[in-house]
PDB file of C-alpha atoms in Angstrom:
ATOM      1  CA  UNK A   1     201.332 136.155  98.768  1.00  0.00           C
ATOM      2  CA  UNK A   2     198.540 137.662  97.013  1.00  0.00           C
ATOM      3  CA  UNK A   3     194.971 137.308  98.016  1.00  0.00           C
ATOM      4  CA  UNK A   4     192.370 136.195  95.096  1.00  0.00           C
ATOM      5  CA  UNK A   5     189.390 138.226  96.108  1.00  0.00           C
ATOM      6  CA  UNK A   6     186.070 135.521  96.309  1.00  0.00           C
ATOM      7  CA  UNK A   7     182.857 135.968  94.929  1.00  0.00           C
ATOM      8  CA  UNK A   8     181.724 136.759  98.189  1.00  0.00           C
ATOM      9  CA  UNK A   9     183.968 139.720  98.698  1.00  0.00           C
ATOM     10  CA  UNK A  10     183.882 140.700  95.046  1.00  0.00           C
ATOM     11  CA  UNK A  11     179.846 141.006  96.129  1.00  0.00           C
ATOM     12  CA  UNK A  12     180.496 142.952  99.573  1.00  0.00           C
ATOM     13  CA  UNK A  13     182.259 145.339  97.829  1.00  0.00           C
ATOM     14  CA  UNK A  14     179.596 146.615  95.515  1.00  0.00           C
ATOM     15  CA  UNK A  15     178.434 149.933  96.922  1.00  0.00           C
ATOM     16  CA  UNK A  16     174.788 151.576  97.049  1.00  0.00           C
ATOM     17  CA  UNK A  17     173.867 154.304  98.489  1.00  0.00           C
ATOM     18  CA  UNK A  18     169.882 155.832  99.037  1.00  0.00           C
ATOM     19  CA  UNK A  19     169.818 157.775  96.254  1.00  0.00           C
ATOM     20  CA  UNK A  20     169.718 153.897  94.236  1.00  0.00           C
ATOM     21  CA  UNK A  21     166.486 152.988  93.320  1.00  0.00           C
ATOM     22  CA  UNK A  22     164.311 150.248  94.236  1.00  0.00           C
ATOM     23  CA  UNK A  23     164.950 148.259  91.411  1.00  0.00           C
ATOM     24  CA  UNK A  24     168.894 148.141  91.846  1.00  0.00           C
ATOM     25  CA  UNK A  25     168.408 147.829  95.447  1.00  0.00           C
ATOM     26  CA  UNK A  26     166.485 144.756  94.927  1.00  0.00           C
ATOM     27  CA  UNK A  27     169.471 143.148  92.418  1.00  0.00           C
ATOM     28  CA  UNK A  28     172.182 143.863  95.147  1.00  0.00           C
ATOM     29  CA  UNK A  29     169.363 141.892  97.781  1.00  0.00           C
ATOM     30  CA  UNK A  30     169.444 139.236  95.092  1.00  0.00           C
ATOM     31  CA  UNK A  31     173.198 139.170  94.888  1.00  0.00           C
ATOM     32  CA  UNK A  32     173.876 138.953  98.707  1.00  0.00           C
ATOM     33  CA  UNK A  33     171.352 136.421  98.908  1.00  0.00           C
ATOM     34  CA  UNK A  34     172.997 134.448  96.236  1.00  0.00           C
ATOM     35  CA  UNK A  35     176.120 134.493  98.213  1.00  0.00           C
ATOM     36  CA  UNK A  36     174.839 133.834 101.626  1.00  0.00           C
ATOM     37  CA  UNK A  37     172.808 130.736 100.910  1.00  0.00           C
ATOM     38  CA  UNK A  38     176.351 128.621 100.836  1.00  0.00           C
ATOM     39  CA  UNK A  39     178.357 130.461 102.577  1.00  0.00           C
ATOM     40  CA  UNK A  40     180.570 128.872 105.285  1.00  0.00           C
ATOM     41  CA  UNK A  41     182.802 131.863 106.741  1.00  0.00           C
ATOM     42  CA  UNK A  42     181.329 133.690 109.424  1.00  0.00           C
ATOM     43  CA  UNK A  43     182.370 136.840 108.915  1.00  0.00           C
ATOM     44  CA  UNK A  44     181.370 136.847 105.396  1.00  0.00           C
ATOM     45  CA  UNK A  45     177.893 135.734 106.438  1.00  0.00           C
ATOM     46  CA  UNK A  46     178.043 138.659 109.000  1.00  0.00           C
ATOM     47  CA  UNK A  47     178.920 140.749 105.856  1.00  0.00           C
ATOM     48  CA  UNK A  48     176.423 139.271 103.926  1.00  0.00           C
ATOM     49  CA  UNK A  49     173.394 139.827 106.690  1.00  0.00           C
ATOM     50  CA  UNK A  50     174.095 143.407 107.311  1.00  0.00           C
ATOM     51  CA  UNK A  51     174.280 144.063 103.246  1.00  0.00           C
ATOM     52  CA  UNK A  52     171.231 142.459 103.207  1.00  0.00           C
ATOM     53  CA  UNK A  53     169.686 144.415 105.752  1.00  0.00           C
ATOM     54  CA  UNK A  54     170.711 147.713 104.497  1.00  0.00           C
ATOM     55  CA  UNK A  55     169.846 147.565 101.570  1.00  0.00           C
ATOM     56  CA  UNK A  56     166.028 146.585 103.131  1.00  0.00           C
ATOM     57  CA  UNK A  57     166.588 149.407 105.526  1.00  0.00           C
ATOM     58  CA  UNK A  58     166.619 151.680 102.462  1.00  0.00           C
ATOM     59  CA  UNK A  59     163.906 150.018 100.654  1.00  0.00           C
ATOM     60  CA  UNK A  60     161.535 149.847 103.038  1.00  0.00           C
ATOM     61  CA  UNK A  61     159.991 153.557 103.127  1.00  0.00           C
ATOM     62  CA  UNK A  62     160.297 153.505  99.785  1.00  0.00           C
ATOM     63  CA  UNK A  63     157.850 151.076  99.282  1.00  0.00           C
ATOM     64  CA  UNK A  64     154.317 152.788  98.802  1.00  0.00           C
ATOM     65  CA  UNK A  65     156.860 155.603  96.595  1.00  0.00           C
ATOM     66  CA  UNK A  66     155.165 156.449  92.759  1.00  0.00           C
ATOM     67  CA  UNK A  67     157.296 154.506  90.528  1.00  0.00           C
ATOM     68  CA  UNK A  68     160.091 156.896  89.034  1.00  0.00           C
ATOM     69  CA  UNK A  69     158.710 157.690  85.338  1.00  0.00           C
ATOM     70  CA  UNK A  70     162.644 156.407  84.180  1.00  0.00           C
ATOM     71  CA  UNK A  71     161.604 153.000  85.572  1.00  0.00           C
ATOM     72  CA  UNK A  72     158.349 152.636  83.527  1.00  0.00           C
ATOM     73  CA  UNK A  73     159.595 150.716  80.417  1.00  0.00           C
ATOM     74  CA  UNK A  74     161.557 147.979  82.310  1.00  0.00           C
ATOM     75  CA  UNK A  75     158.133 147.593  84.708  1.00  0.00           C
ATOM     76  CA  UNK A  76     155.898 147.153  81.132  1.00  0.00           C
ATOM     77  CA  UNK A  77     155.806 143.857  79.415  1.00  0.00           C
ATOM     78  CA  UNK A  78     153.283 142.241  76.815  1.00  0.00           C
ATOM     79  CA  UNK A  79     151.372 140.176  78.882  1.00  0.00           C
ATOM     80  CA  UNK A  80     151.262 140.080  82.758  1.00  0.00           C
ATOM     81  CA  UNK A  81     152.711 136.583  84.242  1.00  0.00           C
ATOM     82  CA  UNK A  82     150.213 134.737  85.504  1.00  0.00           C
ATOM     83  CA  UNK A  83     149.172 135.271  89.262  1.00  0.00           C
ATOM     84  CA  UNK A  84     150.908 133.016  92.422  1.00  0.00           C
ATOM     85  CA  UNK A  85     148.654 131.755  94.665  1.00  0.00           C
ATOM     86  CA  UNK A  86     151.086 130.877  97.063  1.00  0.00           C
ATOM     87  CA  UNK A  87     152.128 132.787 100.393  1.00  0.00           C
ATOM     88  CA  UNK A  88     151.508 136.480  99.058  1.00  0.00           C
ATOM     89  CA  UNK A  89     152.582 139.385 101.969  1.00  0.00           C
ATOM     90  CA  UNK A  90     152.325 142.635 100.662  1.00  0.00           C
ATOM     91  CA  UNK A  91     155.538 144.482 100.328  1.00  0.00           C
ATOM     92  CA  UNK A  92     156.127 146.185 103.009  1.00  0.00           C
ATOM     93  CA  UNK A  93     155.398 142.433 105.558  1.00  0.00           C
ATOM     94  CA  UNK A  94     157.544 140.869 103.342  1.00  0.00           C
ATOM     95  CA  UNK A  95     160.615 143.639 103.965  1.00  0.00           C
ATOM     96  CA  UNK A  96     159.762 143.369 107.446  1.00  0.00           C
ATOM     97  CA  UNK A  97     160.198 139.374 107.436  1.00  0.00           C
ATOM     98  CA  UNK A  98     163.421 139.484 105.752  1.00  0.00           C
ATOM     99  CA  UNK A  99     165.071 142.672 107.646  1.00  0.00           C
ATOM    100  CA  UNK A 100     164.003 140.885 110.827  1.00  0.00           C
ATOM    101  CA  UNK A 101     165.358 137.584 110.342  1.00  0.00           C
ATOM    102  CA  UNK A 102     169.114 139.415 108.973  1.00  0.00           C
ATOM    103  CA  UNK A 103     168.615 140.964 112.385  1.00  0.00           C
ATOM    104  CA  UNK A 104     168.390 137.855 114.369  1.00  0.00           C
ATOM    105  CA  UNK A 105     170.424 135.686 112.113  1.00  0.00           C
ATOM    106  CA  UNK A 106     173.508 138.815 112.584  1.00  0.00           C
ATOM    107  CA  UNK A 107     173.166 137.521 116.885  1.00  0.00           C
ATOM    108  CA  UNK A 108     174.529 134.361 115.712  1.00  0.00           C
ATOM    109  CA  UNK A 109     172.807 132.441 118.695  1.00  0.00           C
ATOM    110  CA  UNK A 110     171.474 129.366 117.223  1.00  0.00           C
ATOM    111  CA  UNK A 111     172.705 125.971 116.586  1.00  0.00           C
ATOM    112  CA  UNK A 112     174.232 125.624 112.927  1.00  0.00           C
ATOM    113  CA  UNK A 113     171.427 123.857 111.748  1.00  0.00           C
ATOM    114  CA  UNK A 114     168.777 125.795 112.942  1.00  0.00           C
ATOM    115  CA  UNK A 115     171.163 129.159 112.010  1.00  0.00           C
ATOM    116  CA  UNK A 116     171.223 127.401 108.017  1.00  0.00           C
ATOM    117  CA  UNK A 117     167.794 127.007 108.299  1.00  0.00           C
ATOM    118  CA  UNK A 118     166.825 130.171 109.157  1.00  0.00           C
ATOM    119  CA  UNK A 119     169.321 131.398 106.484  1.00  0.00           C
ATOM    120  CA  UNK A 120     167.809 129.165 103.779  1.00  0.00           C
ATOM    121  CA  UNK A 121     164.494 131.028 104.790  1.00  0.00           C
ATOM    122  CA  UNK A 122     165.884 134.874 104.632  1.00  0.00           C
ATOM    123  CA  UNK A 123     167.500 133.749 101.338  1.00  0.00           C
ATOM    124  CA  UNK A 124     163.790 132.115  99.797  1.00  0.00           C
ATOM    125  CA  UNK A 125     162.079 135.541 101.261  1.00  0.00           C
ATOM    126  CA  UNK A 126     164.596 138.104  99.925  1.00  0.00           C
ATOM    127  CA  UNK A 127     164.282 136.234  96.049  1.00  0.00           C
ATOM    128  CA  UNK A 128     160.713 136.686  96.546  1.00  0.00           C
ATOM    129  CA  UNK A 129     160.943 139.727  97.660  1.00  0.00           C
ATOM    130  CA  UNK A 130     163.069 141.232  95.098  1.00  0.00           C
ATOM    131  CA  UNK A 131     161.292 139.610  92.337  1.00  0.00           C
ATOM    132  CA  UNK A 132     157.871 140.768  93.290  1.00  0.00           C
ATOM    133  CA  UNK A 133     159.244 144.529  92.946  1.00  0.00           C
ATOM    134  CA  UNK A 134     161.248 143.464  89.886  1.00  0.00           C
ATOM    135  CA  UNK A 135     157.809 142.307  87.794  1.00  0.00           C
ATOM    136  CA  UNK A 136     156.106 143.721  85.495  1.00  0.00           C
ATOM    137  CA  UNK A 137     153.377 145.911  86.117  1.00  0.00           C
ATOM    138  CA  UNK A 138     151.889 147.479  83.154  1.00  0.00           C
ATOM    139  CA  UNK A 139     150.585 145.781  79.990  1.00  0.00           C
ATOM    140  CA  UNK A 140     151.667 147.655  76.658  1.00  0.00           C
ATOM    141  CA  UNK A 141     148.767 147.789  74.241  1.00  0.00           C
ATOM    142  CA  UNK A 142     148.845 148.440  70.862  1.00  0.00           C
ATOM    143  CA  UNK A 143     145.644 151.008  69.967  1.00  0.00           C
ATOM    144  CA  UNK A 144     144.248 150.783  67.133  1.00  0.00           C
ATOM    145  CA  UNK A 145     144.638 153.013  64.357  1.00  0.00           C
TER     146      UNK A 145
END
């Protein structure tokens, strides 16, 4: 019988390594977020949590790192988004948050609702997370001839 491979493993199978930069580090966080936010199986949510927290565990000293000059273009847009004034850590509290709850979610010693809860927090923190380092942080401007 022949095993269809799930999203899920399709997902845990994508490898990174530290020489990836921040920027595909944050798209795998996004991915195995994606994935564990409905996830049912244990031992892909076990998977999921320690993907999840290496890939943190590689971002993190990275954080206050110059942004690689290759990077520059994707990180430049026309006009800035507008600022959030909603819960705003800085980078490095909000990699904290999210490698620490993978941590304690990975003991699996909660009751399943408070365990999805948690989860449905990690998940919320890593998309914030990654999309804060994703945006745009330069304005191109035309100068004037």
């Amino acid at each position: 019988m022949t095993t269809i491979p799930t999203t899920d493993q399709d997902v845990l199978n994508q490898s990174f390594t530290a020489a990836a930069d921040f920027l595909e580090l944050a798209n795998h966080c996004d991915r195995f977020a994606e994935n564990l936010i409905d996830c049912d199986d244990t031992t892909e949510k076990l998977a999921l949590l320690g993907r999840i927290g290496a890939c943190l565990a590689l971002l993190r000293p990275t954080l206050n790192d110059p942004i690689p000059d290759h990077l520059i273009d994707c990180l430049t847009t026309k006009t800035l988004p507008a600022p959030q004034s909603h819960f705003e850590p800085d980078s490095e509290a909000l990699c904290d948050y999210c490698l620490t709850l993978a941590q304690v979610l990975c003991q699996q010693s909660f009751l399943p609702e408070t365990e999805k809860t948690l989860r449905g927090l990690l998940c919320e923190l890593v998309w914030m997370f990654a999309a804060d380092l994703k945006a745009p942080r330069w304005v191109s401007v035309k100068l004037p001839q």
